Amino acid sequence: MSQFIDLRSDTVTRPTPGMREAMARAEVGDDVFGDDPSVNRLQEQLAAQLGFEAGLLFPSGTQCNLAALMAHCQRGDEFLVGQDAHTYVHEGGGAAVLGSIQPQPLEHEPDGTLSLARIEAAIKPREDYYARTRLLALENTIGGKVLPRGYAKEATALAHRHGLATHLDGARLFNAAVKQQLDARELVAGFDSVSVCLSKGLGAPIGSVLVGSTELVREAKRWRKVLGGGMRQAGIVAAAGLYALEHHVARLADDHRNALALAEGLRGIPGLTVQLPETNIVWVEVARPLASRLVPALAEKGVLATGTSKVRFVTHLDVNAADITATLAAVRAIADS
Ligand SMILES: *Cc1c(COP(=O)(O)O)cnc(C)c1O
């Protein structure tokens, strides 16, 4: 095991002994034939939990979002998406590259939302010289922020009034649900499809699940195969996801508490401007000259983070309160030197 305190991302978690045991015991079959009982259970369970007809397991969140976009949009269509959204910024331009779908990025409000006025103004008239605006894609949490209560219902209703479909990148959906103490189902009401990551804070090694209507999921399944995401005895992966959904959701509150403790501690250190986190991601603006040396100096002290003038610390399953205390001591020592 690594001795590092790894705050680069919540993807760095390793499966716990209980999760590994569940994986070892998983019943499996060939999922391309639809024969894997563990995969089927995961897909059905998460779909039912979130109020959708069907679910589909993917090897990654990027592929899950891309297959969803390709299921919703045809060649020459466009999707409205936040300027900072993962599907726009961090997925290699896949929608455009592989789906022939044009993104129409929109600026975010400070709370992470896209204003309804901005969304409405971006929907293009049906004229031959425009791409066809087909889909609104939102993200929750976004940069660690939870979309305000009620916002998603209004935004999806607006999209539907204009004949658009709606997709939620819910990679960290359960962080939002735990933070707001709401049933995750509440947060996804109004969306036509939702992707959820099992390999972020939930702690599974691999996997994202798309939920939606039977028809949409059937279409996404075809694209998953085309994209190379048809897996065989994937029940080993699904078992980790099922274990995570049972054991690792409520504990996300620990990650939020640790993130808050980290942010509060960092606030007292000169040269740092710290936003109080809503969930498990702490953003810190670092003044020069500290900016250029903070992250490398932390690494020398066994603490990993990312960024330079804007540094990101992410808490997760493999980080505890003592690690937060040690991280604060390391940052203080570097700031003082
Ligand atoms: C991590 C993440 C994804 C998926 O990423 P993969 O690394 O491909 O699993 C999608 N959306 C958001 C918001 C994410 O944070």
mmCIF file with all atom_site columns, N, CA, C and O in Angstrom, residues 108-136:
data_model
loop_
_atom_site.group_PDB
_atom_site.id
_atom_site.type_symbol
_atom_site.label_atom_id
_atom_site.label_alt_id
_atom_site.label_comp_id
_atom_site.label_asym_id
_atom_site.label_entity_id
_atom_site.label_seq_id
_atom_site.pdbx_PDB_ins_code
_atom_site.Cartn_x
_atom_site.Cartn_y
_atom_site.Cartn_z
_atom_site.occupancy
_atom_site.B_iso_or_equiv
_atom_site.pdbx_formal_charge
_atom_site.auth_seq_id
_atom_site.auth_comp_id
_atom_site.auth_asym_id
_atom_site.auth_atom_id
_atom_site.pdbx_PDB_model_num
ATOM 1   N N  . HIS A 1 108 ? -21.341 29.145 -16.789 1.00 0.00 ? 108 HIS A N  1
ATOM 2   C CA . HIS A 1 108 ? -22.033 28.785 -15.549 1.00 0.00 ? 108 HIS A CA 1
ATOM 3   C C  . HIS A 1 108 ? -22.319 30.009 -14.698 1.00 0.00 ? 108 HIS A C  1
ATOM 4   O O  . HIS A 1 108 ? -21.579 30.996 -14.748 1.00 0.00 ? 108 HIS A O  1
ATOM 5   N N  . GLU A 1 109 ? -23.332 29.909 -13.864 1.00 0.00 ? 109 GLU A N  1
ATOM 6   C CA . GLU A 1 109 ? -23.521 30.864 -12.770 1.00 0.00 ? 109 GLU A CA 1
ATOM 7   C C  . GLU A 1 109 ? -22.556 30.438 -11.646 1.00 0.00 ? 109 GLU A C  1
ATOM 8   O O  . GLU A 1 109 ? -22.062 29.311 -11.645 1.00 0.00 ? 109 GLU A O  1
ATOM 9   N N  . PRO A 1 110 ? -22.319 31.342 -10.671 1.00 0.00 ? 110 PRO A N  1
ATOM 10  C CA . PRO A 1 110 ? -21.382 30.979 -9.599  1.00 0.00 ? 110 PRO A CA 1
ATOM 11  C C  . PRO A 1 110 ? -21.785 29.707 -8.832  1.00 0.00 ? 110 PRO A C  1
ATOM 12  O O  . PRO A 1 110 ? -20.918 29.010 -8.302  1.00 0.00 ? 110 PRO A O  1
ATOM 13  N N  . ASP A 1 111 ? -23.068 29.373 -8.800  1.00 0.00 ? 111 ASP A N  1
ATOM 14  C CA . ASP A 1 111 ? -23.482 28.167 -8.069  1.00 0.00 ? 111 ASP A CA 1
ATOM 15  C C  . ASP A 1 111 ? -23.396 26.895 -8.926  1.00 0.00 ? 111 ASP A C  1
ATOM 16  O O  . ASP A 1 111 ? -23.841 25.826 -8.500  1.00 0.00 ? 111 ASP A O  1
ATOM 17  N N  . GLY A 1 112 ? -22.843 27.011 -10.124 1.00 0.00 ? 112 GLY A N  1
ATOM 18  C CA . GLY A 1 112 ? -22.666 25.824 -10.965 1.00 0.00 ? 112 GLY A CA 1
ATOM 19  C C  . GLY A 1 112 ? -23.804 25.576 -11.942 1.00 0.00 ? 112 GLY A C  1
ATOM 20  O O  . GLY A 1 112 ? -23.689 24.739 -12.837 1.00 0.00 ? 112 GLY A O  1
ATOM 21  N N  . THR A 1 113 ? -24.912 26.295 -11.771 1.00 0.00 ? 113 THR A N  1
ATOM 22  C CA . THR A 1 113 ? -26.059 26.102 -12.671 1.00 0.00 ? 113 THR A CA 1
ATOM 23  C C  . THR A 1 113 ? -25.817 26.805 -14.005 1.00 0.00 ? 113 THR A C  1
ATOM 24  O O  . THR A 1 113 ? -24.894 27.619 -14.140 1.00 0.00 ? 113 THR A O  1
ATOM 25  N N  . LEU A 1 114 ? -26.663 26.480 -14.985 1.00 0.00 ? 114 LEU A N  1
ATOM 26  C CA . LEU A 1 114 ? -26.756 27.251 -16.221 1.00 0.00 ? 114 LEU A CA 1
ATOM 27  C C  . LEU A 1 114 ? -28.067 28.021 -16.094 1.00 0.00 ? 114 LEU A C  1
ATOM 28  O O  . LEU A 1 114 ? -29.099 27.407 -15.792 1.00 0.00 ? 114 LEU A O  1
ATOM 29  N N  . SER A 1 115 ? -28.030 29.334 -16.285 1.00 0.00 ? 115 SER A N  1
ATOM 30  C CA . SER A 1 115 ? -29.271 30.085 -16.054 1.00 0.00 ? 115 SER A CA 1
ATOM 31  C C  . SER A 1 115 ? -30.310 29.681 -17.095 1.00 0.00 ? 115 SER A C  1
ATOM 32  O O  . SER A 1 115 ? -29.981 29.380 -18.248 1.00 0.00 ? 115 SER A O  1
ATOM 33  N N  . LEU A 1 116 ? -31.567 29.684 -16.668 1.00 0.00 ? 116 LEU A N  1
ATOM 34  C CA . LEU A 1 116 ? -32.647 29.265 -17.560 1.00 0.00 ? 116 LEU A CA 1
ATOM 35  C C  . LEU A 1 116 ? -32.695 30.192 -18.778 1.00 0.00 ? 116 LEU A C  1
ATOM 36  O O  . LEU A 1 116 ? -32.929 29.740 -19.899 1.00 0.00 ? 116 LEU A O  1
ATOM 37  N N  . ALA A 1 117 ? -32.444 31.480 -18.550 1.00 0.00 ? 117 ALA A N  1
ATOM 38  C CA . ALA A 1 117 ? -32.469 32.443 -19.664 1.00 0.00 ? 117 ALA A CA 1
ATOM 39  C C  . ALA A 1 117 ? -31.384 32.103 -20.686 1.00 0.00 ? 117 ALA A C  1
ATOM 40  O O  . ALA A 1 117 ? -31.593 32.160 -21.896 1.00 0.00 ? 117 ALA A O  1
ATOM 41  N N  . ARG A 1 118 ? -30.213 31.736 -20.155 1.00 0.00 ? 118 ARG A N  1
ATOM 42  C CA . ARG A 1 118 ? -29.099 31.402 -21.040 1.00 0.00 ? 118 ARG A CA 1
ATOM 43  C C  . ARG A 1 118 ? -29.404 30.121 -21.836 1.00 0.00 ? 118 ARG A C  1
ATOM 44  O O  . ARG A 1 118 ? -29.077 30.029 -23.011 1.00 0.00 ? 118 ARG A O  1
ATOM 45  N N  . ILE A 1 119 ? -30.006 29.171 -21.168 1.00 0.00 ? 119 ILE A N  1
ATOM 46  C CA . ILE A 1 119 ? -30.369 27.922 -21.858 1.00 0.00 ? 119 ILE A CA 1
ATOM 47  C C  . ILE A 1 119 ? -31.364 28.235 -22.974 1.00 0.00 ? 119 ILE A C  1
ATOM 48  O O  . ILE A 1 119 ? -31.188 27.828 -24.129 1.00 0.00 ? 119 ILE A O  1
ATOM 49  N N  . GLU A 1 120 ? -32.398 28.990 -22.613 1.00 0.00 ? 120 GLU A N  1
ATOM 50  C CA . GLU A 1 120 ? -33.468 29.265 -23.579 1.00 0.00 ? 120 GLU A CA 1
ATOM 51  C C  . GLU A 1 120 ? -32.923 30.028 -24.788 1.00 0.00 ? 120 GLU A C  1
ATOM 52  O O  . GLU A 1 120 ? -33.253 29.716 -25.933 1.00 0.00 ? 120 GLU A O  1
ATOM 53  N N  . ALA A 1 121 ? -32.043 30.997 -24.506 1.00 0.00 ? 121 ALA A N  1
ATOM 54  C CA . ALA A 1 121 ? -31.491 31.814 -25.598 1.00 0.00 ? 121 ALA A CA 1
ATOM 55  C C  . ALA A 1 121 ? -30.587 30.988 -26.527 1.00 0.00 ? 121 ALA A C  1
ATOM 56  O O  . ALA A 1 121 ? -30.381 31.355 -27.685 1.00 0.00 ? 121 ALA A O  1
ATOM 57  N N  . ALA A 1 122 ? -30.053 29.888 -26.013 1.00 0.00 ? 122 ALA A N  1
ATOM 58  C CA . ALA A 1 122 ? -29.112 29.096 -26.820 1.00 0.00 ? 122 ALA A CA 1
ATOM 59  C C  . ALA A 1 122 ? -29.809 28.066 -27.706 1.00 0.00 ? 122 ALA A C  1
ATOM 60  O O  . ALA A 1 122 ? -29.167 27.453 -28.558 1.00 0.00 ? 122 ALA A O  1
ATOM 61  N N  . ILE A 1 123 ? -31.088 27.861 -27.487 1.00 0.00 ? 123 ILE A N  1
ATOM 62  C CA . ILE A 1 123 ? -31.812 26.865 -28.299 1.00 0.00 ? 123 ILE A CA 1
ATOM 63  C C  . ILE A 1 123 ? -32.041 27.467 -29.681 1.00 0.00 ? 123 ILE A C  1
ATOM 64  O O  . ILE A 1 123 ? -32.679 28.508 -29.823 1.00 0.00 ? 123 ILE A O  1
ATOM 65  N N  . LYS A 1 124 ? -31.485 26.820 -30.702 1.00 0.00 ? 124 LYS A N  1
ATOM 66  C CA . LYS A 1 124 ? -31.502 27.420 -32.033 1.00 0.00 ? 124 LYS A CA 1
ATOM 67  C C  . LYS A 1 124 ? -32.822 27.146 -32.751 1.00 0.00 ? 124 LYS A C  1
ATOM 68  O O  . LYS A 1 124 ? -33.404 26.068 -32.582 1.00 0.00 ? 124 LYS A O  1
ATOM 69  N N  . PRO A 1 125 ? -33.270 28.106 -33.546 1.00 0.00 ? 125 PRO A N  1
ATOM 70  C CA . PRO A 1 125 ? -34.469 27.867 -34.345 1.00 0.00 ? 125 PRO A CA 1
ATOM 71  C C  . PRO A 1 125 ? -34.224 26.738 -35.352 1.00 0.00 ? 125 PRO A C  1
ATOM 72  O O  . PRO A 1 125 ? -33.080 26.461 -35.710 1.00 0.00 ? 125 PRO A O  1
ATOM 73  N N  . ARG A 1 126 ? -35.297 26.102 -35.766 1.00 0.00 ? 126 ARG A N  1
ATOM 74  C CA . ARG A 1 126 ? -35.172 25.012 -36.741 1.00 0.00 ? 126 ARG A CA 1
ATOM 75  C C  . ARG A 1 126 ? -35.008 25.587 -38.142 1.00 0.00 ? 126 ARG A C  1
ATOM 76  O O  . ARG A 1 126 ? -35.989 25.810 -38.849 1.00 0.00 ? 126 ARG A O  1
ATOM 77  N N  . GLU A 1 127 ? -33.782 25.900 -38.474 1.00 0.00 ? 127 GLU A N  1
ATOM 78  C CA . GLU A 1 127 ? -33.460 26.420 -39.806 1.00 0.00 ? 127 GLU A CA 1
ATOM 79  C C  . GLU A 1 127 ? -32.325 25.569 -40.339 1.00 0.00 ? 127 GLU A C  1
ATOM 80  O O  . GLU A 1 127 ? -31.502 25.083 -39.561 1.00 0.00 ? 127 GLU A O  1
ATOM 81  N N  . ASP A 1 128 ? -32.242 25.471 -41.648 1.00 0.00 ? 128 ASP A N  1
ATOM 82  C CA . ASP A 1 128 ? -31.226 24.587 -42.230 1.00 0.00 ? 128 ASP A CA 1
ATOM 83  C C  . ASP A 1 128 ? -29.810 24.988 -41.870 1.00 0.00 ? 128 ASP A C  1
ATOM 84  O O  . ASP A 1 128 ? -28.914 24.155 -41.838 1.00 0.00 ? 128 ASP A O  1
ATOM 85  N N  . TYR A 1 129 ? -29.592 26.286 -41.625 1.00 0.00 ? 129 TYR A N  1
ATOM 86  C CA . TYR A 1 129 ? -28.202 26.676 -41.378 1.00 0.00 ? 129 TYR A CA 1
ATOM 87  C C  . TYR A 1 129 ? -27.770 26.540 -39.921 1.00 0.00 ? 129 TYR A C  1
ATOM 88  O O  . TYR A 1 129 ? -26.661 26.892 -39.577 1.00 0.00 ? 129 TYR A O  1
ATOM 89  N N  . TYR A 1 130 ? -28.617 26.025 -39.055 1.00 0.00 ? 130 TYR A N  1
ATOM 90  C CA . TYR A 1 130 ? -28.215 25.767 -37.661 1.00 0.00 ? 130 TYR A CA 1
ATOM 91  C C  . TYR A 1 130 ? -28.088 24.267 -37.412 1.00 0.00 ? 130 TYR A C  1
ATOM 92  O O  . TYR A 1 130 ? -28.809 23.467 -38.019 1.00 0.00 ? 130 TYR A O  1
ATOM 93  N N  . ALA A 1 131 ? -27.207 23.934 -36.463 1.00 0.00 ? 131 ALA A N  1
ATOM 94  C CA . ALA A 1 131 ? -27.263 22.566 -35.922 1.00 0.00 ? 131 ALA A CA 1
ATOM 95  C C  . ALA A 1 131 ? -28.592 22.438 -35.175 1.00 0.00 ? 131 ALA A C  1
ATOM 96  O O  . ALA A 1 131 ? -29.136 23.435 -34.693 1.00 0.00 ? 131 ALA A O  1
ATOM 97  N N  . ARG A 1 132 ? -29.102 21.215 -35.078 1.00 0.00 ? 132 ARG A N  1
ATOM 98  C CA . ARG A 1 132 ? -30.369 21.020 -34.352 1.00 0.00 ? 132 ARG A CA 1
ATOM 99  C C  . ARG A 1 132 ? -30.088 20.845 -32.871 1.00 0.00 ? 132 ARG A C  1
ATOM 100 O O  . ARG A 1 132 ? -29.431 19.882 -32.454 1.00 0.00 ? 132 ARG A O  1
ATOM 101 N N  . THR A 1 133 ? -30.577 21.786 -32.064 1.00 0.00 ? 133 THR A N  1
ATOM 102 C CA . THR A 1 133 ? -30.384 21.691 -30.618 1.00 0.00 ? 133 THR A CA 1
ATOM 103 C C  . THR A 1 133 ? -31.261 20.552 -30.112 1.00 0.00 ? 133 THR A C  1
ATOM 104 O O  . THR A 1 133 ? -32.483 20.593 -30.253 1.00 0.00 ? 133 THR A O  1
ATOM 105 N N  . ARG A 1 134 ? -30.624 19.552 -29.548 1.00 0.00 ? 134 ARG A N  1
ATOM 106 C CA . ARG A 1 134 ? -31.350 18.310 -29.273 1.00 0.00 ? 134 ARG A CA 1
ATOM 107 C C  . ARG A 1 134 ? -31.382 17.929 -27.798 1.00 0.00 ? 134 ARG A C  1
ATOM 108 O O  . ARG A 1 134 ? -32.271 17.244 -27.329 1.00 0.00 ? 134 ARG A O  1
ATOM 109 N N  . LEU A 1 135 ? -30.354 18.399 -27.049 1.00 0.00 ? 135 LEU A N  1
ATOM 110 C CA . LEU A 1 135 ? -30.182 17.851 -25.697 1.00 0.00 ? 135 LEU A CA 1
ATOM 111 C C  . LEU A 1 135 ? -29.620 18.913 -24.761 1.00 0.00 ? 135 LEU A C  1
ATOM 112 O O  . LEU A 1 135 ? -28.756 19.700 -25.156 1.00 0.00 ? 135 LEU A O  1
ATOM 113 N N  . LEU A 1 136 ? -30.094 18.890 -23.518 1.00 0.00 ? 136 LEU A N  1
ATOM 114 C CA . LEU A 1 136 ? -29.476 19.673 -22.449 1.00 0.00 ? 136 LEU A CA 1
ATOM 115 C C  . LEU A 1 136 ? -28.756 18.697 -21.530 1.00 0.00 ? 136 LEU A C  1
ATOM 116 O O  . LEU A 1 136 ? -29.359 17.750 -21.024 1.00 0.00 ? 136 LEU A O  1
#
